[in-house]
Coordinates of N, CA and C in Angstrom, one line a residue:
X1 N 0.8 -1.2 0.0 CA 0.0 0.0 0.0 C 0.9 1.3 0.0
X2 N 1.9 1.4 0.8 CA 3.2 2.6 1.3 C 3.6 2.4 -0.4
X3 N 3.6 1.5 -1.1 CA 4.4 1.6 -2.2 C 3.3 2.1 -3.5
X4 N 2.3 1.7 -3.0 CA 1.3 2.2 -4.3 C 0.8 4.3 -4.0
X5 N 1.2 4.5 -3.0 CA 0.8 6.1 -2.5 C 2.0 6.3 -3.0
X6 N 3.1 5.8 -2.6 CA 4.5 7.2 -3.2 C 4.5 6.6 -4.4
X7 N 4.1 5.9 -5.5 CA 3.8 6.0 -7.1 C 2.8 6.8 -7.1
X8 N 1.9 6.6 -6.8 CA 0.5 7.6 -6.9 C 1.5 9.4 -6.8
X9 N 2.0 9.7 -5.7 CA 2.2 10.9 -5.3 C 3.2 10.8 -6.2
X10 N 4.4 10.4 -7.1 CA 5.3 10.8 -7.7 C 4.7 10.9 -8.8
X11 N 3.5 10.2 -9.5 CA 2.8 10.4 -10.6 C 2.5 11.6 -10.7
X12 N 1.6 12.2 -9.4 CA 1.3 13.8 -9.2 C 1.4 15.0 -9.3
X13 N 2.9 14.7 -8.9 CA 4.1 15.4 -8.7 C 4.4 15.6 -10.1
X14 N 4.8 14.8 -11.1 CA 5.2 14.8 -12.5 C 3.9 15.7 -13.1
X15 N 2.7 15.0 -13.0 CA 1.6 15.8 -13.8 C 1.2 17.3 -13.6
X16 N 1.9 17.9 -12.3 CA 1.7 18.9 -12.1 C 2.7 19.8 -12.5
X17 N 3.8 19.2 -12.5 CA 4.8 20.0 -12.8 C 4.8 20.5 -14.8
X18 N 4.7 19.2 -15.2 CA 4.1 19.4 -16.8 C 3.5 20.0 -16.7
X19 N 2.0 20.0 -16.1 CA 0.9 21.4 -16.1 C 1.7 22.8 -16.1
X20 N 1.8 23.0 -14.9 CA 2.8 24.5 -14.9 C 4.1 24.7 -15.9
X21 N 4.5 23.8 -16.1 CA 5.7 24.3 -17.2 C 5.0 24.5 -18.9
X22 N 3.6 24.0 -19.2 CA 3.1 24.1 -19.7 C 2.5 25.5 -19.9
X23 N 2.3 26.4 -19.0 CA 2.2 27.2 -18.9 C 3.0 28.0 -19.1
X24 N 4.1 28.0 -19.2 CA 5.3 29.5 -19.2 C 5.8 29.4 -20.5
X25 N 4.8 29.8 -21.8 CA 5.3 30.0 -22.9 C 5.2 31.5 -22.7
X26 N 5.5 32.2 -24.2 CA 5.5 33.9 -24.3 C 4.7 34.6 -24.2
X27 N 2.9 34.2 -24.1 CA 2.0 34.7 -24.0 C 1.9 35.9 -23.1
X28 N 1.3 37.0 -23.2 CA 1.1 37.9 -22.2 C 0.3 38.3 -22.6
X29 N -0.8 38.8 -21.3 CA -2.2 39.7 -21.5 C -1.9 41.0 -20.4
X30 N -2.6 42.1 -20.7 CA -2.0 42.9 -19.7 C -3.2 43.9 -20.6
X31 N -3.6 44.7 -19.3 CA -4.7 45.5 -19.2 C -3.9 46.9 -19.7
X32 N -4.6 47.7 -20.5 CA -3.2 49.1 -20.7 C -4.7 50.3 -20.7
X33 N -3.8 51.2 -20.8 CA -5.3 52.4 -20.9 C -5.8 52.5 -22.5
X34 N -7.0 53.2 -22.7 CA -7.3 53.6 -24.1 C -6.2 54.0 -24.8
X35 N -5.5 55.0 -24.2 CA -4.2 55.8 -25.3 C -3.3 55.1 -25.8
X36 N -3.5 53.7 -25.3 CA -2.4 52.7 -26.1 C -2.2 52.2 -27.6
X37 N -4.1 51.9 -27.8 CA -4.9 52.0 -29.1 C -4.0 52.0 -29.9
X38 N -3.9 51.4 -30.9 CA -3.5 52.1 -32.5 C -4.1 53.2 -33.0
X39 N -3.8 54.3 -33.4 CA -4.9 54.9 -34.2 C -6.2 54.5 -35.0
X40 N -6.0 53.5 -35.7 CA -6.8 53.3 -36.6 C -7.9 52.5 -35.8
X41 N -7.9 51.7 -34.2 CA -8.7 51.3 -33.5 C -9.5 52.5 -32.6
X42 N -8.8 53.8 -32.6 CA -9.7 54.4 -31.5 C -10.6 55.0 -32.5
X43 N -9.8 55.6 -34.2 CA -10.7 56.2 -34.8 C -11.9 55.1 -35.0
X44 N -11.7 53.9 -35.3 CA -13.2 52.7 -35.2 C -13.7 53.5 -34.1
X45 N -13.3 53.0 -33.0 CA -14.3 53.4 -31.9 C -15.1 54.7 -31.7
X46 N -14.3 55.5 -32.0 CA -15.4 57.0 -32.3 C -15.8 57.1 -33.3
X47 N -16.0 56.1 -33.9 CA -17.1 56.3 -35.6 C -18.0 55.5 -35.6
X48 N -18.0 54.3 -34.5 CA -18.9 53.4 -34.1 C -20.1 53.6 -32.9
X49 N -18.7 54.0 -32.2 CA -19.3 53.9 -30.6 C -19.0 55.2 -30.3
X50 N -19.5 56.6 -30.5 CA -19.3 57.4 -30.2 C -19.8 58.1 -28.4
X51 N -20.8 57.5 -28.5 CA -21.5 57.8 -27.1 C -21.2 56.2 -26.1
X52 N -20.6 55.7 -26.0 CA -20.2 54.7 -25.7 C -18.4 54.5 -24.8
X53 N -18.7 54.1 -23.5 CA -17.3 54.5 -22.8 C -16.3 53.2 -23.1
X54 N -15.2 53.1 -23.2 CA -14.7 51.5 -23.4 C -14.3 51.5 -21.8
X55 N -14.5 50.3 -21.6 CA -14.6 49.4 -20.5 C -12.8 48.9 -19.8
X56 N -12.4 48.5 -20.8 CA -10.9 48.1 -21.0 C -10.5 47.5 -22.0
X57 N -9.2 48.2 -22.2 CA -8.8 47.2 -22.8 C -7.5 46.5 -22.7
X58 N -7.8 45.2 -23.7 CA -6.4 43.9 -22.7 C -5.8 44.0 -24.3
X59 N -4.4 43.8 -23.5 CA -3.2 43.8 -25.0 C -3.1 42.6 -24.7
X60 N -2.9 41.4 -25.7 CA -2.5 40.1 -26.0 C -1.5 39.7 -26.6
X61 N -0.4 39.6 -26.5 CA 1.0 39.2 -27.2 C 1.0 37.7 -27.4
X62 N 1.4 37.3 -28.0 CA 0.9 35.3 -29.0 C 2.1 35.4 -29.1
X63 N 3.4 35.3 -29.4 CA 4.6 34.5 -29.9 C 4.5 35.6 -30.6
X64 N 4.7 36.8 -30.4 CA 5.1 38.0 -31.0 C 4.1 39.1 -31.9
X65 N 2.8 37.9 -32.0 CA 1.7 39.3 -32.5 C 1.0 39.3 -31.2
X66 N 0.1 40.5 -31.9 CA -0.3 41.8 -30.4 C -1.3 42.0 -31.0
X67 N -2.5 41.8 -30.4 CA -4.1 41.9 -30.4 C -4.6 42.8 -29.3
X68 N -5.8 43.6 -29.9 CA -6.3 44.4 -28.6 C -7.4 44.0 -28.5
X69 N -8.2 43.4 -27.2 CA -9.1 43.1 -26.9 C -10.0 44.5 -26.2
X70 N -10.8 44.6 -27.2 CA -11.5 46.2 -26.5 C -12.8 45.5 -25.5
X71 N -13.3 46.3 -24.5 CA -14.8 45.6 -24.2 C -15.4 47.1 -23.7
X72 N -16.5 47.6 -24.4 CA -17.5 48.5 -24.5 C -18.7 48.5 -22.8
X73 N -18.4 49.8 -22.3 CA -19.4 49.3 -21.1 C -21.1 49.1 -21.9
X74 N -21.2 49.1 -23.0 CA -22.5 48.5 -23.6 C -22.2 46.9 -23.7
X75 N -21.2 46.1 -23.9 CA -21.0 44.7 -23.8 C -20.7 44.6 -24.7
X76 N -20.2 45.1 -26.3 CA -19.9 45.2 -27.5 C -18.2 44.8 -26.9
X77 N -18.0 44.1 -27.8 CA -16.2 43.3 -27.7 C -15.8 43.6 -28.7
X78 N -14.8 44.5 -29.3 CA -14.1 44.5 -31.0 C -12.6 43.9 -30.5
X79 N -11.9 43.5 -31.4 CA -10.5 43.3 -31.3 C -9.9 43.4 -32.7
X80 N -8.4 44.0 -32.2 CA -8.1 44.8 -32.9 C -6.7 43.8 -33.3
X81 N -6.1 44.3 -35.2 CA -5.1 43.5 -34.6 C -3.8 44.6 -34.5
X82 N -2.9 44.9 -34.5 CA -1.7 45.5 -34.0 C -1.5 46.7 -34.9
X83 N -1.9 47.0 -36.0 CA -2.0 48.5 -36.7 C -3.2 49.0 -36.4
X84 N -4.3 48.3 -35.8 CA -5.4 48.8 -35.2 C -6.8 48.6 -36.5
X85 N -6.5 47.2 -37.4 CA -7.5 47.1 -37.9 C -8.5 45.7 -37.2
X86 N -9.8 46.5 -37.6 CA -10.9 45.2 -36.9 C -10.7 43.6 -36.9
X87 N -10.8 42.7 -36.2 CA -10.7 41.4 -36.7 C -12.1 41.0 -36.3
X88 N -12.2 41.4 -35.3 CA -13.9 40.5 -34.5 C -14.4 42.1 -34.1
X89 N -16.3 41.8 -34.3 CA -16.9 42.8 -33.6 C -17.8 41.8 -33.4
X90 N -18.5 42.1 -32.0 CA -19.1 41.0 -31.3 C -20.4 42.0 -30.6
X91 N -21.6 42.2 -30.7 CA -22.6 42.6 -29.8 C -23.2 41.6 -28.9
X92 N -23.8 42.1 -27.5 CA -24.3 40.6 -26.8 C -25.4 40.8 -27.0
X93 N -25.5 39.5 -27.0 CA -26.5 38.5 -27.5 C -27.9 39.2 -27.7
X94 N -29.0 39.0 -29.2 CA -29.5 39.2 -29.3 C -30.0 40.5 -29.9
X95 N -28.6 41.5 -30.1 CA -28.4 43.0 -30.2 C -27.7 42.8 -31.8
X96 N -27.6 43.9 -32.5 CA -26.7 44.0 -33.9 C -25.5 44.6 -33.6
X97 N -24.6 44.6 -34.0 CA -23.4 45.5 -34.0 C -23.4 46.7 -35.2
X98 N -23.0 47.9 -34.5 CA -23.2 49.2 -35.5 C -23.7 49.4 -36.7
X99 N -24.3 50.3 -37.7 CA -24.5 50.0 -38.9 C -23.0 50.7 -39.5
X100 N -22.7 50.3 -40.6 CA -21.8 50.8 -41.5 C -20.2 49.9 -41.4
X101 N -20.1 49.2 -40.1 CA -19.1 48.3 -40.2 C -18.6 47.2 -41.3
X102 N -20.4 46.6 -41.5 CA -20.3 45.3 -42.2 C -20.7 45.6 -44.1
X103 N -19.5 45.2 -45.2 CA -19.4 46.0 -45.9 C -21.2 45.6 -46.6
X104 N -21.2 46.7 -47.8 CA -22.3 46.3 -47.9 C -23.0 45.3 -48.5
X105 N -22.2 44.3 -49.6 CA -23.0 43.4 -49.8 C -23.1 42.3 -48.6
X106 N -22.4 42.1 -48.0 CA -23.0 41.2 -47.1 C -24.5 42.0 -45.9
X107 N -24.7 43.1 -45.7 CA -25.5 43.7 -45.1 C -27.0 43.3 -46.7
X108 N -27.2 43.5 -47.6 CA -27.5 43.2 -48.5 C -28.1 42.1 -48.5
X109 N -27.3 41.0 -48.5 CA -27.7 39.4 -48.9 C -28.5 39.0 -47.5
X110 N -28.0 39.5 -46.2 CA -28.8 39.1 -44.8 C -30.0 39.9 -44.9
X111 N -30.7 41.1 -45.3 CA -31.6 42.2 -45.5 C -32.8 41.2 -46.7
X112 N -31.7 40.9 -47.7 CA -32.6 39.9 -48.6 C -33.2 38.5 -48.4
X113 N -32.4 37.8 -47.7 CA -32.5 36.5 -47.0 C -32.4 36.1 -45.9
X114 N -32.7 37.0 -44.7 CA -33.0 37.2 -43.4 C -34.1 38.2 -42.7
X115 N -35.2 38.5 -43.4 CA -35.9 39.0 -43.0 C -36.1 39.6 -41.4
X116 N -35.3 40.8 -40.6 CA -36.1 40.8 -39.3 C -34.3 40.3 -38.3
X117 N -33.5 39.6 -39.0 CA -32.2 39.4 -38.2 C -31.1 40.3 -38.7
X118 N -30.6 40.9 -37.5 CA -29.3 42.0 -37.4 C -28.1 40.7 -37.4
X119 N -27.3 41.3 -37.4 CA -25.7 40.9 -37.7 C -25.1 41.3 -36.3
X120 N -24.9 39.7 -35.7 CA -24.8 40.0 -33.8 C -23.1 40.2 -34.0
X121 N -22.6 39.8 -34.7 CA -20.9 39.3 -35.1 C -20.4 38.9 -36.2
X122 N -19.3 39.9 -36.5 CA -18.3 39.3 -37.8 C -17.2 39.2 -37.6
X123 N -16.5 38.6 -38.0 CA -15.4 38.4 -38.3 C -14.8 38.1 -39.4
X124 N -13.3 38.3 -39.7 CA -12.5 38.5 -40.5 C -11.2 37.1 -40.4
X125 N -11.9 36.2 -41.1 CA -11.4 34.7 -41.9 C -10.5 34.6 -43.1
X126 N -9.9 33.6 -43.1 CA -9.1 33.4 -43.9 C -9.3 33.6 -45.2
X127 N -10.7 33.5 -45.4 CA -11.5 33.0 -46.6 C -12.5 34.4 -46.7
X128 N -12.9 35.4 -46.1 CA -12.9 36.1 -46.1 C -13.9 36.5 -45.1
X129 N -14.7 36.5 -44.5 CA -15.9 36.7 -43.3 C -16.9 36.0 -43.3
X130 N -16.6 36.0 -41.6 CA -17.5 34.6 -41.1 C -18.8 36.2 -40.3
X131 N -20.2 35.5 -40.5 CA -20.9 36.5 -40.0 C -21.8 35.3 -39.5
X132 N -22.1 36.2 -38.2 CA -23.6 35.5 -36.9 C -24.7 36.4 -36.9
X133 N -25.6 35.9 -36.9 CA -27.1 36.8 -37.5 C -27.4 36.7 -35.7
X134 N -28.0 37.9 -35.6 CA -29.2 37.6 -34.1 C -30.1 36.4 -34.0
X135 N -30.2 35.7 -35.1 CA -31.5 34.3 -35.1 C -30.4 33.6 -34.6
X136 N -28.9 33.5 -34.9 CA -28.1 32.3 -34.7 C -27.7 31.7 -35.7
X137 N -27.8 32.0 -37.2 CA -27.6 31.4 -38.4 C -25.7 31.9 -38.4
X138 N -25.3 31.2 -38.6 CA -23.8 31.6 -39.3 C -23.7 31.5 -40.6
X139 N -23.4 32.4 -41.1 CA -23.0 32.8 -42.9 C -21.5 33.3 -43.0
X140 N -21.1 33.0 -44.1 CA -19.7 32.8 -44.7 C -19.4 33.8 -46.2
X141 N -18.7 34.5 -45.5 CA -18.7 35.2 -47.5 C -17.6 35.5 -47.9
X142 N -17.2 35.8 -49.1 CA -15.3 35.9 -49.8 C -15.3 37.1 -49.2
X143 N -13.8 37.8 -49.6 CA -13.7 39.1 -49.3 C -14.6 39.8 -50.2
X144 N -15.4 39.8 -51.0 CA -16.0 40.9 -51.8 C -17.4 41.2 -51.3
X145 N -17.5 40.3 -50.2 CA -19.2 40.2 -49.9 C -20.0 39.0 -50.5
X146 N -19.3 38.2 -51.2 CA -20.4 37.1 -51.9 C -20.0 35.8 -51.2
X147 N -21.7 35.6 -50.8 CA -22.3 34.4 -49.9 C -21.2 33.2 -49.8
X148 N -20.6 32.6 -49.4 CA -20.4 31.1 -49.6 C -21.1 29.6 -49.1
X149 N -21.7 30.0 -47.6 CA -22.1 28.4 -46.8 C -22.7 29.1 -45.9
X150 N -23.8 28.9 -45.3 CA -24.5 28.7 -43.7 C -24.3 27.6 -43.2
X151 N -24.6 27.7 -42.0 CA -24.5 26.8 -40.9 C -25.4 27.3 -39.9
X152 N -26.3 26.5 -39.1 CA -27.1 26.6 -38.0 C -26.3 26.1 -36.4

């Protein structure tokens, strides 16, 4: 039994220490003020959210790129990437995100084929934007605005 506890406990010992070393890659998040912004994210924000205070925002460093995670005291989340252009605009749930963000044919084809649902979130894909309707439909379009796939 004394021999099956100190395997037990040196197994432990191993899996935790993997955990934590597991952890100490280069990532960093760190809370900074507004004036850190890129230019080109604060001008978003006062062309969007003009009457709207930002909440905070977190810098995110990955293995050397830098993302700004903005969060709007309305609950709106944009994230920016490091010259301060949009990647994600996110409204909570049930709400649209700004008009004039989402270019216009994709505003177009959801107005045509979504009768009555706003555009809760887009994002900016490899392929070119992934968009979330307020019903919960997810649609797919190239960069030019033309449709490719839904999904529910």
């Amino acid at each position: 039994m004394k021999k099956t506890l100190k395997i037990f406990s040196l197994l432990l010992l191993v899996l935790v220490g993997t955990s934590l070393s597991a952890c100490g890659d280069d990532d960093d998040d760190v809370i900074v003020p507004t004036d850190q912004l890129p230019t080109a994210a604060s001008t978003f924000i006062n062309t969007y959210y003009p009457s709207i205070k930002v909440a905070y925002v977190n810098k995110e460093t990955d293995k050397g790129e830098v993302q700004y995670e903005v969060r709007m005291t309305s609950g709106d989340e944009i994230t920016f990437d490091a010259s301060g252009e949009w990647i994600d605009v996110d409204a909570p749930a049930g709400r649209s995100i700004p008009e004039g963000i989402v270019i216009v044919p994709i505003v177009d084809y959801v107005a045509a084929n979504y009768s009555g649902a706003g555009i809760n979130e887009i994002s900016r894909i490899a392929v070119g934007y992934e968009v979330e309707l307020t019903n919960g439909v997810d649609l797919r379009f190239d960069p030019a605005g033309n449709f490719l796939t839904q999904s529910y």
